[in-house]
PDB file of C-alpha atoms and ligand atoms in Angstrom:
ATOM      1  CA  UNK A 233      54.225 143.645 144.425  1.00  0.00           C
ATOM      2  CA  UNK A 234      52.025 145.197 146.160  1.00  0.00           C
ATOM      3  CA  UNK A 235      49.734 143.840 149.471  1.00  0.00           C
ATOM      4  CA  UNK A 236      46.599 145.739 151.377  1.00  0.00           C
ATOM      5  CA  UNK A 237      46.553 146.401 154.752  1.00  0.00           C
ATOM      6  CA  UNK A 238      43.364 146.447 156.868  1.00  0.00           C
ATOM      7  CA  UNK A 239      43.006 149.838 159.752  1.00  0.00           C
ATOM      8  CA  UNK A 240      40.670 149.876 162.045  1.00  0.00           C
ATOM      9  CA  UNK A 241      40.232 151.999 165.271  1.00  0.00           C
ATOM     10  CA  UNK A 242      38.120 151.997 167.853  1.00  0.00           C
ATOM     11  CA  UNK A 243      37.108 155.621 168.986  1.00  0.00           C
ATOM     12  CA  UNK A 244      34.499 156.217 171.497  1.00  0.00           C
ATOM     13  CA  UNK A 245      32.250 158.089 169.005  1.00  0.00           C
ATOM     14  CA  UNK A 246      33.116 156.233 166.124  1.00  0.00           C
ATOM     15  CA  UNK A 247      35.302 153.535 164.182  1.00  0.00           C
ATOM     16  CA  UNK A 248      37.950 153.901 161.453  1.00  0.00           C
ATOM     17  CA  UNK A 249      38.651 152.541 158.172  1.00  0.00           C
ATOM     18  CA  UNK A 250      41.686 152.828 156.399  1.00  0.00           C
ATOM     19  CA  UNK A 251      43.382 150.372 154.043  1.00  0.00           C
ATOM     20  CA  UNK A 252      46.505 151.067 153.209  1.00  0.00           C
ATOM     21  CA  UNK A 253      48.910 149.689 149.837  1.00  0.00           C
ATOM     22  CA  UNK A 254      52.423 149.007 150.584  1.00  0.00           C
ATOM     23  CA  UNK A 255      53.820 149.323 148.263  1.00  0.00           C
ATOM     24  CA  UNK A 256      58.274 148.734 147.423  1.00  0.00           C
ATOM     25  CA  UNK A 257      59.454 151.597 149.218  1.00  0.00           C
ATOM     26  CA  UNK A 258      55.904 153.049 150.438  1.00  0.00           C
ATOM     27  CA  UNK A 259      52.373 152.992 151.252  1.00  0.00           C
ATOM     28  CA  UNK A 260      49.321 154.660 150.044  1.00  0.00           C
ATOM     29  CA  UNK A 261      45.894 155.263 151.486  1.00  0.00           C
ATOM     30  CA  UNK A 262      43.544 153.429 148.924  1.00  0.00           C
ATOM     31  CA  UNK A 263      40.115 154.472 150.912  1.00  0.00           C
ATOM     32  CA  UNK A 264      38.800 155.795 154.042  1.00  0.00           C
ATOM     33  CA  UNK A 265      36.042 155.332 155.833  1.00  0.00           C
ATOM     34  CA  UNK A 266      34.104 155.872 158.869  1.00  0.00           C
ATOM     35  CA  UNK A 267      31.059 153.735 160.409  1.00  0.00           C
ATOM     36  CA  UNK A 268      29.464 154.521 164.539  1.00  0.00           C
ATOM     37  CA  UNK A 269      30.629 152.454 166.990  1.00  0.00           C
ATOM     38  CA  UNK A 270      27.602 152.902 169.168  1.00  0.00           C
ATOM     39  CA  UNK A 271      29.509 152.647 172.238  1.00  0.00           C
ATOM     40  CA  UNK A 272      27.500 152.085 175.092  1.00  0.00           C
ATOM     41  CA  UNK A 273      25.360 150.201 173.561  1.00  0.00           C
ATOM     42  CA  UNK A 274      28.722 147.872 174.921  1.00  0.00           C
ATOM     43  CA  UNK A 275      31.373 145.273 173.507  1.00  0.00           C
ATOM     44  CA  UNK A 276      29.142 142.763 172.118  1.00  0.00           C
ATOM     45  CA  UNK A 277      27.565 145.301 170.113  1.00  0.00           C
ATOM     46  CA  UNK A 278      30.757 147.441 169.056  1.00  0.00           C
ATOM     47  CA  UNK A 279      32.280 143.807 168.226  1.00  0.00           C
ATOM     48  CA  UNK A 280      29.310 143.581 165.318  1.00  0.00           C
ATOM     49  CA  UNK A 281      30.274 146.906 164.246  1.00  0.00           C
ATOM     50  CA  UNK A 282      33.984 146.359 164.096  1.00  0.00           C
ATOM     51  CA  UNK A 283      33.439 142.902 162.308  1.00  0.00           C
ATOM     52  CA  UNK A 284      30.980 144.561 160.148  1.00  0.00           C
ATOM     53  CA  UNK A 285      33.016 148.319 159.815  1.00  0.00           C
ATOM     54  CA  UNK A 286      35.703 145.270 158.807  1.00  0.00           C
ATOM     55  CA  UNK A 287      33.749 142.770 156.409  1.00  0.00           C
ATOM     56  CA  UNK A 288      32.528 146.292 154.291  1.00  0.00           C
ATOM     57  CA  UNK A 289      35.943 146.775 153.094  1.00  0.00           C
ATOM     58  CA  UNK A 290      37.492 143.967 152.482  1.00  0.00           C
ATOM     59  CA  UNK A 291      34.334 143.689 150.219  1.00  0.00           C
ATOM     60  CA  UNK A 292      36.134 146.268 148.882  1.00  0.00           C
ATOM     61  CA  UNK A 293      39.849 145.108 148.585  1.00  0.00           C
ATOM     62  CA  UNK A 294      41.146 141.994 149.974  1.00  0.00           C
ATOM     63  CA  UNK A 295      43.246 142.770 152.922  1.00  0.00           C
ATOM     64  CA  UNK A 296      46.046 140.616 153.568  1.00  0.00           C
ATOM     65  CA  UNK A 297      46.826 141.833 157.767  1.00  0.00           C
ATOM     66  CA  UNK A 298      44.731 143.632 159.728  1.00  0.00           C
ATOM     67  CA  UNK A 299      45.891 145.824 162.766  1.00  0.00           C
ATOM     68  CA  UNK A 300      42.910 146.732 165.263  1.00  0.00           C
ATOM     69  CA  UNK A 301      43.169 150.640 167.252  1.00  0.00           C
ATOM     70  CA  UNK A 302      42.154 150.301 170.705  1.00  0.00           C
ATOM     71  CA  UNK A 303      41.291 153.504 173.004  1.00  0.00           C
ATOM     72  CA  UNK A 304      42.950 151.380 176.088  1.00  0.00           C
ATOM     73  CA  UNK A 305      45.286 148.564 177.897  1.00  0.00           C
ATOM     74  CA  UNK A 306      45.148 144.341 176.219  1.00  0.00           C
ATOM     75  CA  UNK A 307      47.040 141.574 176.806  1.00  0.00           C
ATOM     76  CA  UNK A 308      50.243 141.177 174.466  1.00  0.00           C
ATOM     77  CA  UNK A 309      49.490 137.551 173.987  1.00  0.00           C
ATOM     78  CA  UNK A 310      45.745 136.858 174.943  1.00  0.00           C
ATOM     79  CA  UNK A 311      44.119 139.886 172.953  1.00  0.00           C
ATOM     80  CA  UNK A 312      41.916 140.565 175.753  1.00  0.00           C
ATOM     81  CA  UNK A 313      41.026 143.912 177.028  1.00  0.00           C
ATOM     82  CA  UNK A 314      42.196 144.879 180.174  1.00  0.00           C
ATOM     83  CA  UNK A 315      41.119 148.463 180.529  1.00  0.00           C
ATOM     84  CA  UNK A 316      39.585 150.585 178.055  1.00  0.00           C
ATOM     85  CA  UNK A 317      38.812 153.683 180.295  1.00  0.00           C
ATOM     86  CA  UNK A 318      36.467 155.594 178.764  1.00  0.00           C
ATOM     87  CA  UNK A 319      34.324 153.059 176.830  1.00  0.00           C
ATOM     88  CA  UNK A 320      30.850 152.014 178.733  1.00  0.00           C
ATOM     89  CA  UNK A 321      30.371 148.772 179.482  1.00  0.00           C
ATOM     90  CA  UNK A 322      32.037 145.040 180.870  1.00  0.00           C
ATOM     91  CA  UNK A 323      35.083 145.458 178.378  1.00  0.00           C
ATOM     92  CA  UNK A 324      37.210 143.592 180.987  1.00  0.00           C
ATOM     93  CA  UNK A 325      38.596 140.103 179.970  1.00  0.00           C
ATOM     94  CA  UNK A 326      36.884 140.943 176.202  1.00  0.00           C
ATOM     95  CA  UNK A 327      38.321 138.071 174.077  1.00  0.00           C
ATOM     96  CA  UNK A 328      38.307 141.507 171.383  1.00  0.00           C
ATOM     97  CA  UNK A 329      41.184 139.978 169.416  1.00  0.00           C
ATOM     98  CA  UNK A 330      39.787 136.875 168.270  1.00  0.00           C
ATOM     99  CA  UNK A 331      36.873 137.755 167.664  1.00  0.00           C
ATOM    100  CA  UNK A 332      37.865 140.116 165.285  1.00  0.00           C
ATOM    101  CA  UNK A 333      40.264 137.578 163.447  1.00  0.00           C
ATOM    102  CA  UNK A 334      37.909 134.377 163.786  1.00  0.00           C
ATOM    103  CA  UNK A 335      35.404 136.463 162.365  1.00  0.00           C
ATOM    104  CA  UNK A 336      37.214 138.484 159.027  1.00  0.00           C
ATOM    105  CA  UNK A 337      39.395 135.267 159.383  1.00  0.00           C
ATOM    106  CA  UNK A 338      42.534 137.394 159.159  1.00  0.00           C
ATOM    107  CA  UNK A 339      45.042 137.632 161.573  1.00  0.00           C
ATOM    108  CA  UNK A 340      44.590 141.047 163.843  1.00  0.00           C
ATOM    109  CA  UNK A 341      47.113 142.870 165.621  1.00  0.00           C
ATOM    110  CA  UNK A 342      45.924 144.860 168.259  1.00  0.00           C
ATOM    111  CA  UNK A 343      48.132 148.053 168.989  1.00  0.00           C
ATOM    112  CA  UNK A 344      47.129 151.178 171.573  1.00  0.00           C
ATOM    113  CA  UNK A 345      45.853 154.791 169.885  1.00  0.00           C
ATOM    114  CA  UNK A 346      48.124 156.802 171.111  1.00  0.00           C
ATOM    115  CA  UNK A 347      51.287 154.045 169.332  1.00  0.00           C
ATOM    116  CA  UNK A 348      49.558 154.003 166.026  1.00  0.00           C
ATOM    117  CA  UNK A 349      49.175 157.718 166.016  1.00  0.00           C
ATOM    118  CA  UNK A 350      52.172 157.558 166.599  1.00  0.00           C
ATOM    119  CA  UNK A 351      53.218 154.847 164.098  1.00  0.00           C
ATOM    120  CA  UNK A 352      51.392 156.994 161.575  1.00  0.00           C
ATOM    121  CA  UNK A 353      52.574 160.247 162.099  1.00  0.00           C
ATOM    122  CA  UNK A 354      56.237 158.984 162.440  1.00  0.00           C
ATOM    123  CA  UNK A 355      56.589 156.620 159.139  1.00  0.00           C
ATOM    124  CA  UNK A 356      54.489 158.061 157.443  1.00  0.00           C
ATOM    125  CA  UNK A 357      52.916 161.295 158.813  1.00  0.00           C
ATOM    126  CA  UNK A 358      54.869 164.264 159.793  1.00  0.00           C
ATOM    127  CA  UNK A 359      57.368 162.584 161.643  1.00  0.00           C
ATOM    128  CA  UNK A 360      58.842 161.057 158.564  1.00  0.00           C
ATOM    129  CA  UNK A 361      62.739 160.899 157.952  1.00  0.00           C
ATOM    130  CA  UNK A 362      63.655 162.043 161.183  1.00  0.00           C
ATOM    131  CA  UNK A 363      65.934 159.992 163.474  1.00  0.00           C
ATOM    132  CA  UNK A 364      63.888 160.534 167.213  1.00  0.00           C
ATOM    133  CA  UNK A 365      60.224 161.376 167.098  1.00  0.00           C
ATOM    134  CA  UNK A 366      57.897 161.707 169.911  1.00  0.00           C
ATOM    135  CA  UNK A 367      54.167 162.194 169.709  1.00  0.00           C
ATOM    136  CA  UNK A 368      51.560 163.389 171.289  1.00  0.00           C
ATOM    137  CA  UNK A 369      47.712 163.367 170.962  1.00  0.00           C
ATOM    138  CA  UNK A 370      45.441 165.760 173.222  1.00  0.00           C
ATOM    139  CA  UNK A 371      41.967 165.887 173.444  1.00  0.00           C
ATOM    140  CA  UNK A 372      40.052 164.333 176.400  1.00  0.00           C
ATOM    141  CA  UNK A 373      42.747 162.393 177.496  1.00  0.00           C
ATOM    142  CA  UNK A 374      46.504 162.865 176.309  1.00  0.00           C
ATOM    143  CA  UNK A 375      48.271 159.803 174.648  1.00  0.00           C
ATOM    144  CA  UNK A 376      51.941 159.671 173.559  1.00  0.00           C
ATOM    145  CA  UNK A 377      54.400 157.730 171.468  1.00  0.00           C
ATOM    146  CA  UNK A 378      58.123 157.550 170.933  1.00  0.00           C
ATOM    147  CA  UNK A 379      60.039 156.374 167.527  1.00  0.00           C
ATOM    148  CA  UNK A 380      63.520 155.850 166.907  1.00  0.00           C
ATOM    149  CA  UNK A 381      64.879 154.749 163.869  1.00  0.00           C
ATOM    150  CA  UNK A 382      61.358 154.113 162.384  1.00  0.00           C
ATOM    151  CA  UNK A 383      60.608 151.617 165.114  1.00  0.00           C
ATOM    152  CA  UNK A 384      58.084 152.346 168.228  1.00  0.00           C
ATOM    153  CA  UNK A 385      59.894 152.054 171.495  1.00  0.00           C
ATOM    154  CA  UNK A 386      57.943 151.091 174.215  1.00  0.00           C
ATOM    155  CA  UNK A 387      60.597 149.720 176.820  1.00  0.00           C
ATOM    156  CA  UNK A 388      60.913 147.585 179.570  1.00  0.00           C
ATOM    157  CA  UNK A 389      57.315 147.124 179.893  1.00  0.00           C
ATOM    158  CA  UNK A 390      55.877 148.492 176.890  1.00  0.00           C
ATOM    159  CA  UNK A 391      54.496 151.672 178.205  1.00  0.00           C
ATOM    160  CA  UNK A 392      57.123 153.610 177.307  1.00  0.00           C
ATOM    161  CA  UNK A 393      55.790 157.274 176.026  1.00  0.00           C
ATOM    162  CA  UNK A 394      52.945 157.357 178.141  1.00  0.00           C
ATOM    163  CA  UNK A 395      54.194 161.081 177.942  1.00  0.00           C
ATOM    164  CA  UNK A 396      50.993 162.809 178.715  1.00  0.00           C
ATOM    165  CA  UNK A 397      52.163 160.692 182.704  1.00  0.00           C
ATOM    166  CA  UNK A 398      55.022 162.515 184.101  1.00  0.00           C
ATOM    167  CA  UNK A 399      53.874 164.474 187.240  1.00  0.00           C
ATOM    168  CA  UNK A 400      54.230 168.366 186.144  1.00  0.00           C
ATOM    169  CA  UNK A 401      52.649 169.877 189.398  1.00  0.00           C
ATOM    170  CA  UNK A 402      53.419 167.939 193.093  1.00  0.00           C
ATOM    171  CA  UNK A 403      50.562 166.623 194.513  1.00  0.00           C
ATOM    172  CA  UNK A 404      48.974 168.272 191.462  1.00  0.00           C
ATOM    173  CA  UNK A 405      45.793 167.498 190.504  1.00  0.00           C
ATOM    174  CA  UNK A 406      44.332 163.432 190.488  1.00  0.00           C
ATOM    175  CA  UNK A 407      44.389 162.046 187.012  1.00  0.00           C
ATOM    176  CA  UNK A 408      42.388 159.022 185.340  1.00  0.00           C
ATOM    177  CA  UNK A 409      45.629 156.524 186.220  1.00  0.00           C
ATOM    178  CA  UNK A 410      46.357 157.521 190.386  1.00  0.00           C
ATOM    179  CA  UNK A 411      48.822 159.438 190.160  1.00  0.00           C
ATOM    180  CA  UNK A 412      48.822 163.296 191.261  1.00  0.00           C
ATOM    181  CA  UNK A 413      49.557 166.597 189.268  1.00  0.00           C
ATOM    182  CA  UNK A 414      50.253 164.356 185.290  1.00  0.00           C
ATOM    183  CA  UNK A 415      50.381 166.671 182.945  1.00  0.00           C
ATOM    184  CA  UNK A 416      47.381 165.207 181.178  1.00  0.00           C
ATOM    185  CA  UNK A 417      45.146 165.949 184.345  1.00  0.00           C
ATOM    186  CA  UNK A 418      46.427 169.001 183.825  1.00  0.00           C
ATOM    187  CA  UNK A 419      45.554 169.850 179.677  1.00  0.00           C
ATOM    188  CA  UNK A 420      42.870 167.735 179.235  1.00  0.00           C
ATOM    189  CA  UNK A 421      40.587 169.426 177.031  1.00  0.00           C
ATOM    190  CA  UNK A 422      37.292 169.450 179.779  1.00  0.00           C
ATOM    191  CA  UNK A 423      40.027 170.724 182.516  1.00  0.00           C
ATOM    192  CA  UNK A 424      40.809 173.841 179.562  1.00  0.00           C
ATOM    193  CA  UNK A 425      37.231 174.613 179.681  1.00  0.00           C
ATOM    194  CA  UNK A 426      36.427 174.681 182.980  1.00  0.00           C
ATOM    195  CA  UNK A 427      39.268 176.828 184.038  1.00  0.00           C
ATOM    196  CA  UNK A 428      38.477 179.191 181.275  1.00  0.00           C
ATOM    197  CA  UNK A 429      34.575 178.942 182.583  1.00  0.00           C
ATOM    198  CA  UNK A 430      34.131 178.039 178.529  1.00  0.00           C
ATOM    199  CA  UNK A 431      32.327 174.650 177.990  1.00  0.00           C
ATOM    200  CA  UNK A 432      34.434 173.495 175.280  1.00  0.00           C
ATOM    201  CA  UNK A 433      38.268 173.738 173.814  1.00  0.00           C
ATOM    202  CA  UNK A 434      36.806 175.495 170.990  1.00  0.00           C
ATOM    203  CA  UNK A 435      34.545 177.413 172.875  1.00  0.00           C
ATOM    204  CA  UNK A 436      38.213 179.051 174.592  1.00  0.00           C
ATOM    205  CA  UNK A 437      40.300 179.377 171.442  1.00  0.00           C
ATOM    206  CA  UNK A 438      37.081 181.121 170.491  1.00  0.00           C
ATOM    207  CA  UNK A 439      37.910 183.751 172.702  1.00  0.00           C
ATOM    208  CA  UNK A 440      41.194 182.941 173.013  1.00  0.00           C
ATOM    209  CA  UNK A 441      41.138 184.209 169.397  1.00  0.00           C
ATOM    210  CA  UNK A 442      38.350 186.946 170.086  1.00  0.00           C
ATOM    211  CA  UNK A 443      41.455 188.630 173.127  1.00  0.00           C
ATOM    212  CA  UNK A 444      38.546 187.115 175.903  1.00  0.00           C
ATOM    213  CA  UNK A 445      41.320 187.348 178.892  1.00  0.00           C
ATOM    214  CA  UNK A 446      40.423 184.437 180.547  1.00  0.00           C
ATOM    215  CA  UNK A 447      40.477 182.082 177.472  1.00  0.00           C
ATOM    216  CA  UNK A 448      43.523 183.218 176.247  1.00  0.00           C
ATOM    217  CA  UNK A 449      45.118 183.135 179.955  1.00  0.00           C
ATOM    218  CA  UNK A 450      43.613 179.562 180.868  1.00  0.00           C
ATOM    219  CA  UNK A 451      45.806 178.817 177.118  1.00  0.00           C
ATOM    220  CA  UNK A 452      48.954 179.971 178.215  1.00  0.00           C
ATOM    221  CA  UNK A 453      48.614 178.251 181.587  1.00  0.00           C
ATOM    222  CA  UNK A 454      48.282 174.893 179.049  1.00  0.00           C
ATOM    223  CA  UNK A 455      51.071 175.318 177.233  1.00  0.00           C
ATOM    224  CA  UNK A 456      53.025 176.197 180.297  1.00  0.00           C
ATOM    225  CA  UNK A 457      52.876 173.278 181.370  1.00  0.00           C
ATOM    226  CA  UNK A 458      52.307 171.500 178.272  1.00  0.00           C
ATOM    227  CA  UNK A 459      56.486 173.399 177.663  1.00  0.00           C
ATOM    228  CA  UNK A 460      58.102 171.446 181.121  1.00  0.00           C
ATOM    229  CA  UNK A 461      56.391 168.230 179.938  1.00  0.00           C
ATOM    230  CA  UNK A 462      57.915 168.077 176.094  1.00  0.00           C
ATOM    231  CA  UNK A 463      60.841 170.347 177.606  1.00  0.00           C
ATOM    232  CA  UNK A 464      61.249 166.993 179.820  1.00  0.00           C
ATOM    233  CA  UNK A 465      60.775 164.350 177.080  1.00  0.00           C
ATOM    234  CA  UNK A 466      63.459 166.498 176.043  1.00  0.00           C
ATOM    235  CA  UNK A 467      65.687 166.319 177.916  1.00  0.00           C
ATOM    236  CA  UNK A 468      65.663 162.750 178.162  1.00  0.00           C
ATOM    237  CA  UNK A 469      64.779 161.426 175.090  1.00  0.00           C
ATOM    238  CA  UNK A 470      66.443 164.162 172.028  1.00  0.00           C
ATOM    239  CA  UNK A 471      63.884 164.145 169.722  1.00  0.00           C
ATOM    240  CA  UNK A 472      64.506 166.279 166.612  1.00  0.00           C
ATOM    241  CA  UNK A 473      60.374 166.221 165.999  1.00  0.00           C
ATOM    242  CA  UNK A 474      58.015 166.437 168.162  1.00  0.00           C
ATOM    243  CA  UNK A 475      54.695 165.914 166.541  1.00  0.00           C
ATOM    244  CA  UNK A 476      51.458 167.473 168.472  1.00  0.00           C
ATOM    245  CA  UNK A 477      47.621 165.877 167.223  1.00  0.00           C
ATOM    246  CA  UNK A 478      44.102 166.017 168.254  1.00  0.00           C
ATOM    247  CA  UNK A 479      41.432 167.848 168.815  1.00  0.00           C
ATOM    248  CA  UNK A 480      43.084 170.348 170.734  1.00  0.00           C
ATOM    249  CA  UNK A 481      46.325 170.648 168.242  1.00  0.00           C
ATOM    250  CA  UNK A 482      43.265 171.846 165.762  1.00  0.00           C
ATOM    251  CA  UNK A 483      43.677 174.870 167.141  1.00  0.00           C
ATOM    252  CA  UNK A 484      46.751 175.286 165.875  1.00  0.00           C
ATOM    253  CA  UNK A 485      49.457 177.878 165.937  1.00  0.00           C
ATOM    254  CA  UNK A 486      47.713 179.864 168.467  1.00  0.00           C
ATOM    255  CA  UNK A 487      48.173 176.227 170.928  1.00  0.00           C
ATOM    256  CA  UNK A 488      51.553 175.492 169.150  1.00  0.00           C
ATOM    257  CA  UNK A 489      53.379 179.063 169.553  1.00  0.00           C
ATOM    258  CA  UNK A 490      52.597 179.279 172.404  1.00  0.00           C
ATOM    259  CA  UNK A 491      54.219 175.732 173.414  1.00  0.00           C
ATOM    260  CA  UNK A 492      57.410 176.371 171.098  1.00  0.00           C
ATOM    261  CA  UNK A 493      58.079 179.495 173.255  1.00  0.00           C
ATOM    262  CA  UNK A 494      57.790 177.239 176.240  1.00  0.00           C
ATOM    263  CA  UNK A 495      59.209 174.549 175.510  1.00  0.00           C
ATOM    264  CA  UNK A 496      62.493 176.985 174.028  1.00  0.00           C
ATOM    265  CA  UNK A 497      62.824 179.184 177.617  1.00  0.00           C
ATOM    266  CA  UNK A 498      63.647 174.860 179.412  1.00  0.00           C
ATOM    267  CA  UNK A 499      65.332 173.441 177.495  1.00  0.00           C
ATOM    268  CA  UNK A 500      68.973 174.494 177.017  1.00  0.00           C
ATOM    269  CA  UNK A 501      71.014 171.515 176.053  1.00  0.00           C
ATOM    270  CA  UNK A 502      69.860 170.541 172.467  1.00  0.00           C
ATOM    271  CA  UNK A 503      69.853 173.383 170.146  1.00  0.00           C
ATOM    272  CA  UNK A 504      65.614 173.924 170.433  1.00  0.00           C
ATOM    273  CA  UNK A 505      66.414 175.382 166.437  1.00  0.00           C
ATOM    274  CA  UNK A 506      67.047 172.216 164.850  1.00  0.00           C
ATOM    275  CA  UNK A 507      64.362 170.839 167.046  1.00  0.00           C
ATOM    276  CA  UNK A 508      61.019 171.122 165.406  1.00  0.00           C
ATOM    277  CA  UNK A 509      57.466 171.467 166.610  1.00  0.00           C
ATOM    278  CA  UNK A 510      54.759 170.465 164.505  1.00  0.00           C
ATOM    279  CA  UNK A 511      50.879 169.428 164.069  1.00  0.00           C
ATOM    280  CA  UNK A 512      50.064 166.247 162.332  1.00  0.00           C
ATOM    281  CA  UNK A 513      50.067 164.907 158.908  1.00  0.00           C
ATOM    282  CA  UNK A 514      46.664 162.886 158.941  1.00  0.00           C
ATOM    283  CA  UNK A 515      44.134 164.581 160.788  1.00  0.00           C
ATOM    284  CA  UNK A 516      41.107 161.983 162.625  1.00  0.00           C
ATOM    285  CA  UNK A 517      42.280 158.695 160.104  1.00  0.00           C
ATOM    286  CA  UNK A 518      45.790 158.617 161.895  1.00  0.00           C
ATOM    287  CA  UNK A 519      44.968 155.775 164.216  1.00  0.00           C
ATOM    288  CA  UNK A 520      43.838 153.581 161.960  1.00  0.00           C
ATOM    289  CA  UNK A 521      46.398 154.666 159.987  1.00  0.00           C
ATOM    290  CA  UNK A 522      48.414 153.899 162.293  1.00  0.00           C
ATOM    291  CA  UNK A 523      46.551 150.852 162.875  1.00  0.00           C
ATOM    292  CA  UNK A 524      47.355 149.268 159.612  1.00  0.00           C
ATOM    293  CA  UNK A 525      50.334 150.149 159.533  1.00  0.00           C
ATOM    294  CA  UNK A 526      50.814 148.458 163.038  1.00  0.00           C
ATOM    295  CA  UNK A 527      49.723 145.005 160.954  1.00  0.00           C
ATOM    296  CA  UNK A 528      51.025 145.590 157.620  1.00  0.00           C
ATOM    297  CA  UNK A 529      54.917 146.022 159.448  1.00  0.00           C
ATOM    298  CA  UNK A 530      54.248 142.508 162.018  1.00  0.00           C
ATOM    299  CA  UNK A 531      53.124 140.488 158.456  1.00  0.00           C
TER     300      UNK A 531
HETATM  301 ZN1   ZN B 115      48.343 159.707 184.461  1.00  0.00          ZN
END
């Protein structure tokens, strides 16, 4: 008995689409697609684009559930947007879940994009088969999530796993969340770029590969902060696998190598050779895969 599950991942630039096939004991990606978000045109236009992307997918295959990955916070029961910090327009209070559900006539579950990433990587990707998996995405911001025995762990208030919002430097730079010295505020891609005097993280990695001193120093400082943050995660959560995704992780061992070294230096209570820090498996479609899973596992 197979069933189909649609995932839509609302990003600042693209809406990613994934159709998953669920078989007796596994999931497979049936197809993927990507369309422009047109974020600058505001909530109505973005919602119309989500609906259009969903319709196009449903014309190709009939899904049983819809999972919607979103870049921010929302009311679990209301399905209304609380805060999409990186999408322009009047999103607060917007009834996004119900608008999508009514237009596509499909049961719809909303999930935060970092949690969707965690589901995808933890259940089907680089964390598959491990007991306790911590996932982070590194890019313009820093998302995180925890998976225990295949279940997302959200804690008493639904926000556990926000690995980027632990304080790493007392009275450090102001974070988007209001706190000072959060890990995210120290390792965001724009911070990395400005520390190295370059215009993007990609340029910093190119510079570091070519041996530019300032780029090498900026990457190693970022790895140092991430090493502290992840060592804290190891001490509190005890993962047997940490999955690192997002734009910054695409630099591969240039970033992951120093992070592994920094974690090893700080962790004393856990056998670090049994703890692997690995790159994500799904690339840019991880969020959409996870959104589809969020719908499927609640169905
Ligand atoms: Zn913060």
